[in-house]
Short mmCIF file of C-alpha atoms in Angstrom, two decimals:
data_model
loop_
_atom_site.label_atom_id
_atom_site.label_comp_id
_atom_site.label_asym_id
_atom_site.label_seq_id
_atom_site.Cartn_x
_atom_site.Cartn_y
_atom_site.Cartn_z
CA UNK A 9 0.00 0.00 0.00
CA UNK A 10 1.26 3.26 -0.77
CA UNK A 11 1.30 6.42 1.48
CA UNK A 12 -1.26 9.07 0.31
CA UNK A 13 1.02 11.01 -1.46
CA UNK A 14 0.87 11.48 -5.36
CA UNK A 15 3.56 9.76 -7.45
CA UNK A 16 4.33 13.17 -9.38
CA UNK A 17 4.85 14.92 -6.05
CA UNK A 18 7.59 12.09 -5.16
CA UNK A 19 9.24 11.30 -8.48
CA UNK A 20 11.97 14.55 -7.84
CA UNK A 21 12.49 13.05 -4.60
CA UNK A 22 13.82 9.89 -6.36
CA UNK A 23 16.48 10.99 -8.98
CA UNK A 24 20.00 10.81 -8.61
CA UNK A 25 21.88 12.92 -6.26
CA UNK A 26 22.64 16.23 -7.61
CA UNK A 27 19.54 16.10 -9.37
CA UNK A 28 17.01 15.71 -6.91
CA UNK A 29 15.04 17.39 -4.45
CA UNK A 30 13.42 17.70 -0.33
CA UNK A 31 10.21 15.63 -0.08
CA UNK A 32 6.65 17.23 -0.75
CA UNK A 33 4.98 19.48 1.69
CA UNK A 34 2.71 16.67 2.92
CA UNK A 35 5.10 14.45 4.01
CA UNK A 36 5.71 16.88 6.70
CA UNK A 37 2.18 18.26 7.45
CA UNK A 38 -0.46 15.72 6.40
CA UNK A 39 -2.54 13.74 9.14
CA UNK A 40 -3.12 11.18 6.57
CA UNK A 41 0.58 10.63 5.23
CA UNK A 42 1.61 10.32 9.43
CA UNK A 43 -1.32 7.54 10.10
CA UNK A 44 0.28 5.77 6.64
CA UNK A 45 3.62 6.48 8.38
CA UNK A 46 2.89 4.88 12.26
CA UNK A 47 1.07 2.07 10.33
CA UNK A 48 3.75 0.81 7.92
CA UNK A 49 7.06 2.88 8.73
CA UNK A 50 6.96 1.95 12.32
CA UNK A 51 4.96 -0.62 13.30
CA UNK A 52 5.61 -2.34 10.19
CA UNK A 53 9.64 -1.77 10.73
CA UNK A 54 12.00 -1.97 13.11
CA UNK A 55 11.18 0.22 16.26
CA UNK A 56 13.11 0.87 19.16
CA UNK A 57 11.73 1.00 22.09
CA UNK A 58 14.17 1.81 24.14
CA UNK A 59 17.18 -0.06 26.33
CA UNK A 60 15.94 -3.46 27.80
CA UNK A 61 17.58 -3.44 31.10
CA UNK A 62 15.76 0.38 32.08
CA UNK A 63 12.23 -2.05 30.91
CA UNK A 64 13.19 -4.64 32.75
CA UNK A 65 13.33 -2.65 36.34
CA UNK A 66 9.48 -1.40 36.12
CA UNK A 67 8.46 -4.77 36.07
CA UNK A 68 8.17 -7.90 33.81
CA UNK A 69 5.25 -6.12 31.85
CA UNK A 70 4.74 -3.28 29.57
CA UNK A 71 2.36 -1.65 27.45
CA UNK A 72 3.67 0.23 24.45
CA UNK A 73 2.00 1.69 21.65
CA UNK A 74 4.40 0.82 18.70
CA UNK A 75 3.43 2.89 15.67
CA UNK A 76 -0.52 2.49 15.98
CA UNK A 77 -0.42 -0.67 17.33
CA UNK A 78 -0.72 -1.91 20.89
CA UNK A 79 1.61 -4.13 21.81
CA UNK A 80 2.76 -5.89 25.10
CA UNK A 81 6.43 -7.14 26.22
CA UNK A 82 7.10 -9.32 28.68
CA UNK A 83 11.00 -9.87 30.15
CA UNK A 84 11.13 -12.59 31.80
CA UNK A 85 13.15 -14.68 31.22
CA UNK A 86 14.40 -13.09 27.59
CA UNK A 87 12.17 -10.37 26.22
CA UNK A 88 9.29 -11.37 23.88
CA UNK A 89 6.69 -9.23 22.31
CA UNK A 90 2.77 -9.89 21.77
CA UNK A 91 -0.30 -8.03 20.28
CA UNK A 92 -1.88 -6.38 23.35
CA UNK A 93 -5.09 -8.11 22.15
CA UNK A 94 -6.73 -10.59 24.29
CA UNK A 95 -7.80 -14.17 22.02
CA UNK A 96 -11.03 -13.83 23.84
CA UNK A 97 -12.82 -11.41 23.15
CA UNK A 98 -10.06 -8.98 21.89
CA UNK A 99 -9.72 -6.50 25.62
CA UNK A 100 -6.63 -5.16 25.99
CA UNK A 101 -4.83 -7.07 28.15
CA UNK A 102 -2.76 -3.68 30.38
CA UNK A 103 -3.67 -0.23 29.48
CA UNK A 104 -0.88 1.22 27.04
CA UNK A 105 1.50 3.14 28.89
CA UNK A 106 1.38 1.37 31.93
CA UNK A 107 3.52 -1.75 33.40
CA UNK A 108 3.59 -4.27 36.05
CA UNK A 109 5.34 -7.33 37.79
CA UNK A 110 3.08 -10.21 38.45
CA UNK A 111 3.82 -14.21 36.90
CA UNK A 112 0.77 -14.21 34.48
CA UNK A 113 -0.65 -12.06 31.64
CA UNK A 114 -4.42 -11.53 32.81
CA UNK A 115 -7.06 -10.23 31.18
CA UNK A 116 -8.97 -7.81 32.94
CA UNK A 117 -12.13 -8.82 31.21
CA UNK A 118 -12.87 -11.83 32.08
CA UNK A 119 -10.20 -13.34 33.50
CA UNK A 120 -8.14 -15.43 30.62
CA UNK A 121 -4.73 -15.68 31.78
CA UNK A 122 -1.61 -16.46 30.08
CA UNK A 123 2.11 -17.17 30.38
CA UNK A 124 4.48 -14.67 30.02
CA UNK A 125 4.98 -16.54 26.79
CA UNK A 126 2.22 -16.12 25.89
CA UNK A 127 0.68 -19.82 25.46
CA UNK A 128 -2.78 -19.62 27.50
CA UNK A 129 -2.93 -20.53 31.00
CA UNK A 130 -6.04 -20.95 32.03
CA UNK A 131 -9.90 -19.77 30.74
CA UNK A 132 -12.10 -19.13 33.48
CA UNK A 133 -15.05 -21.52 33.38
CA UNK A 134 -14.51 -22.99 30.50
CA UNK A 135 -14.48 -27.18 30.43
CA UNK A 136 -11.11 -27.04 28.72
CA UNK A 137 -8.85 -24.54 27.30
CA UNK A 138 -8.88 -23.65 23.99
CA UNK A 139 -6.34 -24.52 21.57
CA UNK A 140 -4.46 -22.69 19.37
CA UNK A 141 -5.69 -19.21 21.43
CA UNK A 142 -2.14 -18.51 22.81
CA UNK A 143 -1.26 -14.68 22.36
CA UNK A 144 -0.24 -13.38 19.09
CA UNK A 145 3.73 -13.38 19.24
CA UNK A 146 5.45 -10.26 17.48
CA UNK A 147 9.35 -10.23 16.42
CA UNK A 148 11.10 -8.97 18.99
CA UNK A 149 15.24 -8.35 19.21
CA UNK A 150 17.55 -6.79 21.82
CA UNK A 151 20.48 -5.40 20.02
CA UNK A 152 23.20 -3.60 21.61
CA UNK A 153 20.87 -3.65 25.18
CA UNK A 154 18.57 -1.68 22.85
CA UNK A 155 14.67 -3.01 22.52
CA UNK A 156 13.44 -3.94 18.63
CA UNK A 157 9.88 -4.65 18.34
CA UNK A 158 8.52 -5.12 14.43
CA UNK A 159 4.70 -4.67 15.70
CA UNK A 160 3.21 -5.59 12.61
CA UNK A 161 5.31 -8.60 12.06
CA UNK A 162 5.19 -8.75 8.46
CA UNK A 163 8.49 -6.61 8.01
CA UNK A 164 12.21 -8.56 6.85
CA UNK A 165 14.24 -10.22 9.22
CA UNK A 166 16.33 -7.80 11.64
CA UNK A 167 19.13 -9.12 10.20
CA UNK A 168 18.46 -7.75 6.84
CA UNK A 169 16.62 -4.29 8.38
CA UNK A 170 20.11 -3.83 10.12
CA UNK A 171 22.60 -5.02 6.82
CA UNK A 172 26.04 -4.26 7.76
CA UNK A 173 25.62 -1.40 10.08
CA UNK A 174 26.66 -3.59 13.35
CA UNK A 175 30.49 -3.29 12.41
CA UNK A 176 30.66 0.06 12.92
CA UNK A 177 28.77 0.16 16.35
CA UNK A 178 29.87 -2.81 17.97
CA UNK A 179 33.25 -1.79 18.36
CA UNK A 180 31.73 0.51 21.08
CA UNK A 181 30.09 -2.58 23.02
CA UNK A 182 27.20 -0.69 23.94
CA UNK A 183 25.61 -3.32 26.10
CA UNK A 184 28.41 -2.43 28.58
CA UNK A 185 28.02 1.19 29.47
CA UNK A 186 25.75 2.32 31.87
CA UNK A 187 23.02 5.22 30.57
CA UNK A 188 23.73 8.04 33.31
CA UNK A 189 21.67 10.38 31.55
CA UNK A 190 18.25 11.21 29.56
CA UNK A 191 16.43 14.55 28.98
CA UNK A 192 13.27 14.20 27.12
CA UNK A 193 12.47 16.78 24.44
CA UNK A 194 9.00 17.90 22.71
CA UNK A 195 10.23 19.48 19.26
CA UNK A 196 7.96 21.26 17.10
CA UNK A 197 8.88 19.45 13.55
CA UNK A 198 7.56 16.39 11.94
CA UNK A 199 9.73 13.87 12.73
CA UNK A 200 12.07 13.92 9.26
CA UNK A 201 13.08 17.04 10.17
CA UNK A 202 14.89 16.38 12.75
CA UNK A 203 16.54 12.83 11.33
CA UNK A 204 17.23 15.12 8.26
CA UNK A 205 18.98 17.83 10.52
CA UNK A 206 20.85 15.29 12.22
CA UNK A 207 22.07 13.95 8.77
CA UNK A 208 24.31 16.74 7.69
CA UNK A 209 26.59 19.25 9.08
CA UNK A 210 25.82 21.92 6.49
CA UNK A 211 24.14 24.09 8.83
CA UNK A 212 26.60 23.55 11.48
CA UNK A 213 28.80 26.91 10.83
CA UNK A 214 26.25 29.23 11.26
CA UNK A 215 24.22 27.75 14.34
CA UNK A 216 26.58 25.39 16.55
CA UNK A 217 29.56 27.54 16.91
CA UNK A 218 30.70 25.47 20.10
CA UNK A 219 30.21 21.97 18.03
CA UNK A 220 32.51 23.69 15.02
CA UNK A 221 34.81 24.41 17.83
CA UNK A 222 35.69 20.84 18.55
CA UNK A 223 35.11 18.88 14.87
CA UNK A 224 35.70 20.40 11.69
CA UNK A 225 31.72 20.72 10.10
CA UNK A 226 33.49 19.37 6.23
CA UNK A 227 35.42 16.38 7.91
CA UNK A 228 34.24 12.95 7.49
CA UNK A 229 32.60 10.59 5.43
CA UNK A 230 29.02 8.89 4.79
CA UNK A 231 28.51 5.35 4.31
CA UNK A 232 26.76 3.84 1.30
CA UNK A 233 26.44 0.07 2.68
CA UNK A 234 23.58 -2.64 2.66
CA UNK A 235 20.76 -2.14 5.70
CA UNK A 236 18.13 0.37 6.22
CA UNK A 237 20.03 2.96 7.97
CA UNK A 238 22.21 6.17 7.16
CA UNK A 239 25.58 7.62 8.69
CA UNK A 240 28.40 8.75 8.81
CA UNK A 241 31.79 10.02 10.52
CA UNK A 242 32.86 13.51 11.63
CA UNK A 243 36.07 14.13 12.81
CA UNK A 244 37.88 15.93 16.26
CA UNK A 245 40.11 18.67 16.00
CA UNK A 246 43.70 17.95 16.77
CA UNK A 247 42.88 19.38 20.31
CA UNK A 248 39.85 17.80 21.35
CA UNK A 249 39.86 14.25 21.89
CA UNK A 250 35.87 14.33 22.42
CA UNK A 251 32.79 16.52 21.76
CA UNK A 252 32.84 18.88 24.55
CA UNK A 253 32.76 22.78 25.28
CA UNK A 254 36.53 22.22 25.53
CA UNK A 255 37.18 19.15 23.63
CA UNK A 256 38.53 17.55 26.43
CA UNK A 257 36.81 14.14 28.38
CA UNK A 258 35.88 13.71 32.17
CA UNK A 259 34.73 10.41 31.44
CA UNK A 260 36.86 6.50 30.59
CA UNK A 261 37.96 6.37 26.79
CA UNK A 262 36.77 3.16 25.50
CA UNK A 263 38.55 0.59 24.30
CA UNK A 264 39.18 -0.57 20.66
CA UNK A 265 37.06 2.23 18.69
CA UNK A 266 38.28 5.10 16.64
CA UNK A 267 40.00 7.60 19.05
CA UNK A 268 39.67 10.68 16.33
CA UNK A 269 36.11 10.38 15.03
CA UNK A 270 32.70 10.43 16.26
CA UNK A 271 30.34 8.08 13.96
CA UNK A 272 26.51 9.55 13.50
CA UNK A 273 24.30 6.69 12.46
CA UNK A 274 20.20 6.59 11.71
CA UNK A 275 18.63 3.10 12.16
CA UNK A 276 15.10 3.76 10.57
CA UNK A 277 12.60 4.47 11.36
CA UNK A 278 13.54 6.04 15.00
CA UNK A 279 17.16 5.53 16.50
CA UNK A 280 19.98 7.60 15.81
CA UNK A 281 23.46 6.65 17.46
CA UNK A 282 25.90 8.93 18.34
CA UNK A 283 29.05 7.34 18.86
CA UNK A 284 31.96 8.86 20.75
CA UNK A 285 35.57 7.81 22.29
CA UNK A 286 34.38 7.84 25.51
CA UNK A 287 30.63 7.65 25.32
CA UNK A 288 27.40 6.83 23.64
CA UNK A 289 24.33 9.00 23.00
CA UNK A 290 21.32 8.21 21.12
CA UNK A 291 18.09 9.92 20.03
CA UNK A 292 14.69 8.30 19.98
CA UNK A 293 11.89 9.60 18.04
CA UNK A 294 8.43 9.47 18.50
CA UNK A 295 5.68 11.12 16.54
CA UNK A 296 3.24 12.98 18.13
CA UNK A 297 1.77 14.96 15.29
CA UNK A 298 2.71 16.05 11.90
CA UNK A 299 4.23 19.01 13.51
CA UNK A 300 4.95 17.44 17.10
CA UNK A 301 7.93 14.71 18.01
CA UNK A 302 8.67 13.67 21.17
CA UNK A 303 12.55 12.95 22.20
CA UNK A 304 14.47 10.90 24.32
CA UNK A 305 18.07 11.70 24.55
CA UNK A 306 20.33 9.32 26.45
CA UNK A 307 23.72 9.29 27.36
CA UNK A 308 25.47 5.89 28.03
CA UNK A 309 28.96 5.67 29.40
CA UNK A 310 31.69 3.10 30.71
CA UNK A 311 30.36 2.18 34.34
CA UNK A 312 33.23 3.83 36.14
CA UNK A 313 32.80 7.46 34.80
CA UNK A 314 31.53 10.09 37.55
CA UNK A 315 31.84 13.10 35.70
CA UNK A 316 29.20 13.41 32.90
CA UNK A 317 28.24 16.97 32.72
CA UNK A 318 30.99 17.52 29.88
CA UNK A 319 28.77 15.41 27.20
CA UNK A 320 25.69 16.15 28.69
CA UNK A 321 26.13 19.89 29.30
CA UNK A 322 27.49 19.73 25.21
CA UNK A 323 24.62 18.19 23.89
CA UNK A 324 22.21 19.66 25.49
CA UNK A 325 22.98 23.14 24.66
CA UNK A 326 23.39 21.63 20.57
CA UNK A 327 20.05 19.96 20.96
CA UNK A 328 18.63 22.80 21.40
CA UNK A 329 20.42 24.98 18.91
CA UNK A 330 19.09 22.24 16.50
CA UNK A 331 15.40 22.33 17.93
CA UNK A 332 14.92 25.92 17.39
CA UNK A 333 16.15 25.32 13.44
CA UNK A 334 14.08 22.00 12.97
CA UNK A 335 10.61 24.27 14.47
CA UNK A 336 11.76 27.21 11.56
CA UNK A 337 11.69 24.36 8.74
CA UNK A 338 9.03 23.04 9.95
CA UNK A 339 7.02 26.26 9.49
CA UNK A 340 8.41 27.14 6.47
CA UNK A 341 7.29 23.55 5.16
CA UNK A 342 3.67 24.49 5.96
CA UNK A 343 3.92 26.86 3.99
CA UNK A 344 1.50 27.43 0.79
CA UNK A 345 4.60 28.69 -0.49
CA UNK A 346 6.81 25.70 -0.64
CA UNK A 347 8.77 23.90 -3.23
CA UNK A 348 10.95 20.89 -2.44
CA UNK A 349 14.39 22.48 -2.93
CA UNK A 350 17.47 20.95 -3.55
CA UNK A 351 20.54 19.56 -2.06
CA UNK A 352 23.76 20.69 -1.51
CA UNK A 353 26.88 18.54 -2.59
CA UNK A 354 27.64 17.72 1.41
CA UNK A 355 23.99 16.74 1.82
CA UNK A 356 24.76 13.39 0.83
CA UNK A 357 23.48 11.31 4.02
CA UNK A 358 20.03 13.16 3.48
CA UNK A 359 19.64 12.40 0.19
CA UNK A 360 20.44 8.74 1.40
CA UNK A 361 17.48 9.23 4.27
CA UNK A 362 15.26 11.10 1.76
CA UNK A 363 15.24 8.28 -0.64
CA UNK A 364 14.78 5.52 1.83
CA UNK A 365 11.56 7.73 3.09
CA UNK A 366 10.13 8.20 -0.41
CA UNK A 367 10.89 4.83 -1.75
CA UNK A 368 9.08 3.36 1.19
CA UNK A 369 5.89 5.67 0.06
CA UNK A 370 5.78 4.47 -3.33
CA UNK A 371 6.06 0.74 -1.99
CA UNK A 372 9.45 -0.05 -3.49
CA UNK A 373 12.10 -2.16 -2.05
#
């Protein structure tokens, strides 16, 4: 199924680099076009959901809206995911948002219980227990310590959604560091705006004089490499040895990864890894509205480090620099005045994200 946007309005979207252009207006602004997007670009993807261990200590059940469907994960003993959908008479089996630790799955209904495998348990008054009526399981992966739920469970194999991008992130073992920080953000911008911002450094001159400071904005590279995700490198100015006000790290330098750059990677739909010498930060997205995203920025580091303001303190301050430009596009996009316009030669990585966006709206693979 295609998203409700015209063919014509994508098709400069599509051509070569150099030649092409920003999506259409409604990609950014259109109720319809989101719905289309929660339906089959996240719940019928590759979601994160956030890190499994900070699940795992509000209990050994959780309900999560994943795209637009409701889904529930249990953790206990390794996580597994199922369609928050009782196979009675369809009740929601815990209220979305909320969590709890008990040993059973029970409807609040009538009563049908089930294992936190979901196979049924037991059927209140009935003579025996239906067969076959076990909850409806959904793919479910923890990668990194990071929580992958494909909601739909319809889309490819993680495996293929994730292509070759673990080389370049498990070198930074990110199982092993500790998060030690997480502010939450509500962003006025559809969320493309803000994985397109992240994306490119072409801006970075002229609003994040502190980040420019630390890592030349022209350094690096993009990779071109099989998976559904986008990236690239940056690197650190011969002084700094990390991205702080001062270049310079409070925290433990981690072992065997690239001392001089800092790798920026998008795993679509809604992680984006930020990969440092001494530390790992990520940025979780979450759709809200056309014009509203919701989020989570976290901060992981190697379990000994005490001093975190450096990073934190950094990013923050750059977050928000790239807030306030993500809220301007996204008013100029609403705009009756707006034409796609094109990209410039360094924009490379957002033509790469652009593409993957539009050639999941026309349904091609």
């Amino acid at each position: 199924m295609n998203a409700p946007i015209a063919a014509e309005e994508l098709a400069s979207a599509l051509l070569p680099f150099g030649e092409s252009t920003m999506l259409p207006g409604a990609a950014y602004t259109s109720e319809a076009v989101l719905a289309w997007e929660r339906r089959h670009l996240f719940a019928g993807s590759w979601t994160c959901l956030g890190r499994t261990a900070e699940l795992s200590t509000g209990g050994n059940q959780h309900a999560l809206t994943v795209g637009d469907l409701a889904v529930i994960v249990t953790l206990a003993p390794q996580p597994r995911a199922f369609a928050n959908v009782c196979r009675h008479r369809a009740h929601s089996l815990l209220p979305v948002g909320t969590s709890c630790d008990r040993p059973a799955i029970v409807c609040p209904y009538h009563g049908w219980a089930y294992t936190l495998d979901g196979s049924l348990r037991s059927a209140p008054r009935m003579e025996s227990l239906p067969a076959g009526h076990g909850l409806v399981e959904l793919p479910c992966v923890d990668w990194h310590g990071w929580l992958f739920v494909n909601a739909l469970g319809t889309g490819e194999s993680f495996g293929s959604h994730l292509g070759t991008l673990d080389r370049l992130v498990a070198p930074y073992d990110p199982a092993a560091l500790v998060p030690m920080a997480r502010h939450c953000y509500e962003v006025a911008a559809n969320w493309k705006i803000l994985a397109e911002n992240y994306h490119e450094c072409y801006h970075c001159p002229l609003i994040h004089p502190e980040l420019c400071a630390v890592s030349p904005p022209n350094s690096g590279n993009n990779w071109h490499e099989p998976g559904n995700w986008v990236g690239g490198s940056m690197d650190l100015r011969e002084h700094a040895v990390t991205m702080s006000r001062d270049g310079k790290s409070h925290g433990v330098m981690l072992d065997g990864v690239d001392p001089r750059s800092v790798r920026y990677l998008g795993l679509f739909p809604n992680l984006l890894v930020s990969l440092h010498p001494d530390y790992v930060m990520t940025h979780r997205l979450e759709p809200v509205s056309p014009a509203l995203t919701r989020v989570e920025c976290e901060w992981l580091f190697h379990p000994s480090t005490v001093d975190i303001a450096y990073a934190v303190d950094f990013w923050d301050l750059t977050n928000k620099q790239d807030w306030a430009a993500c809220e301007s596009v996204q008013l100029g996009v609403s705009s009756p005045h707006y034409r796609p316009g094109p990209l410039a030669p360094n924009e490379n990585a957002v033509y790469d994200w652009i593409r993957l966006i539009a050639t999941a709206y026309t349904a091609q693979r």
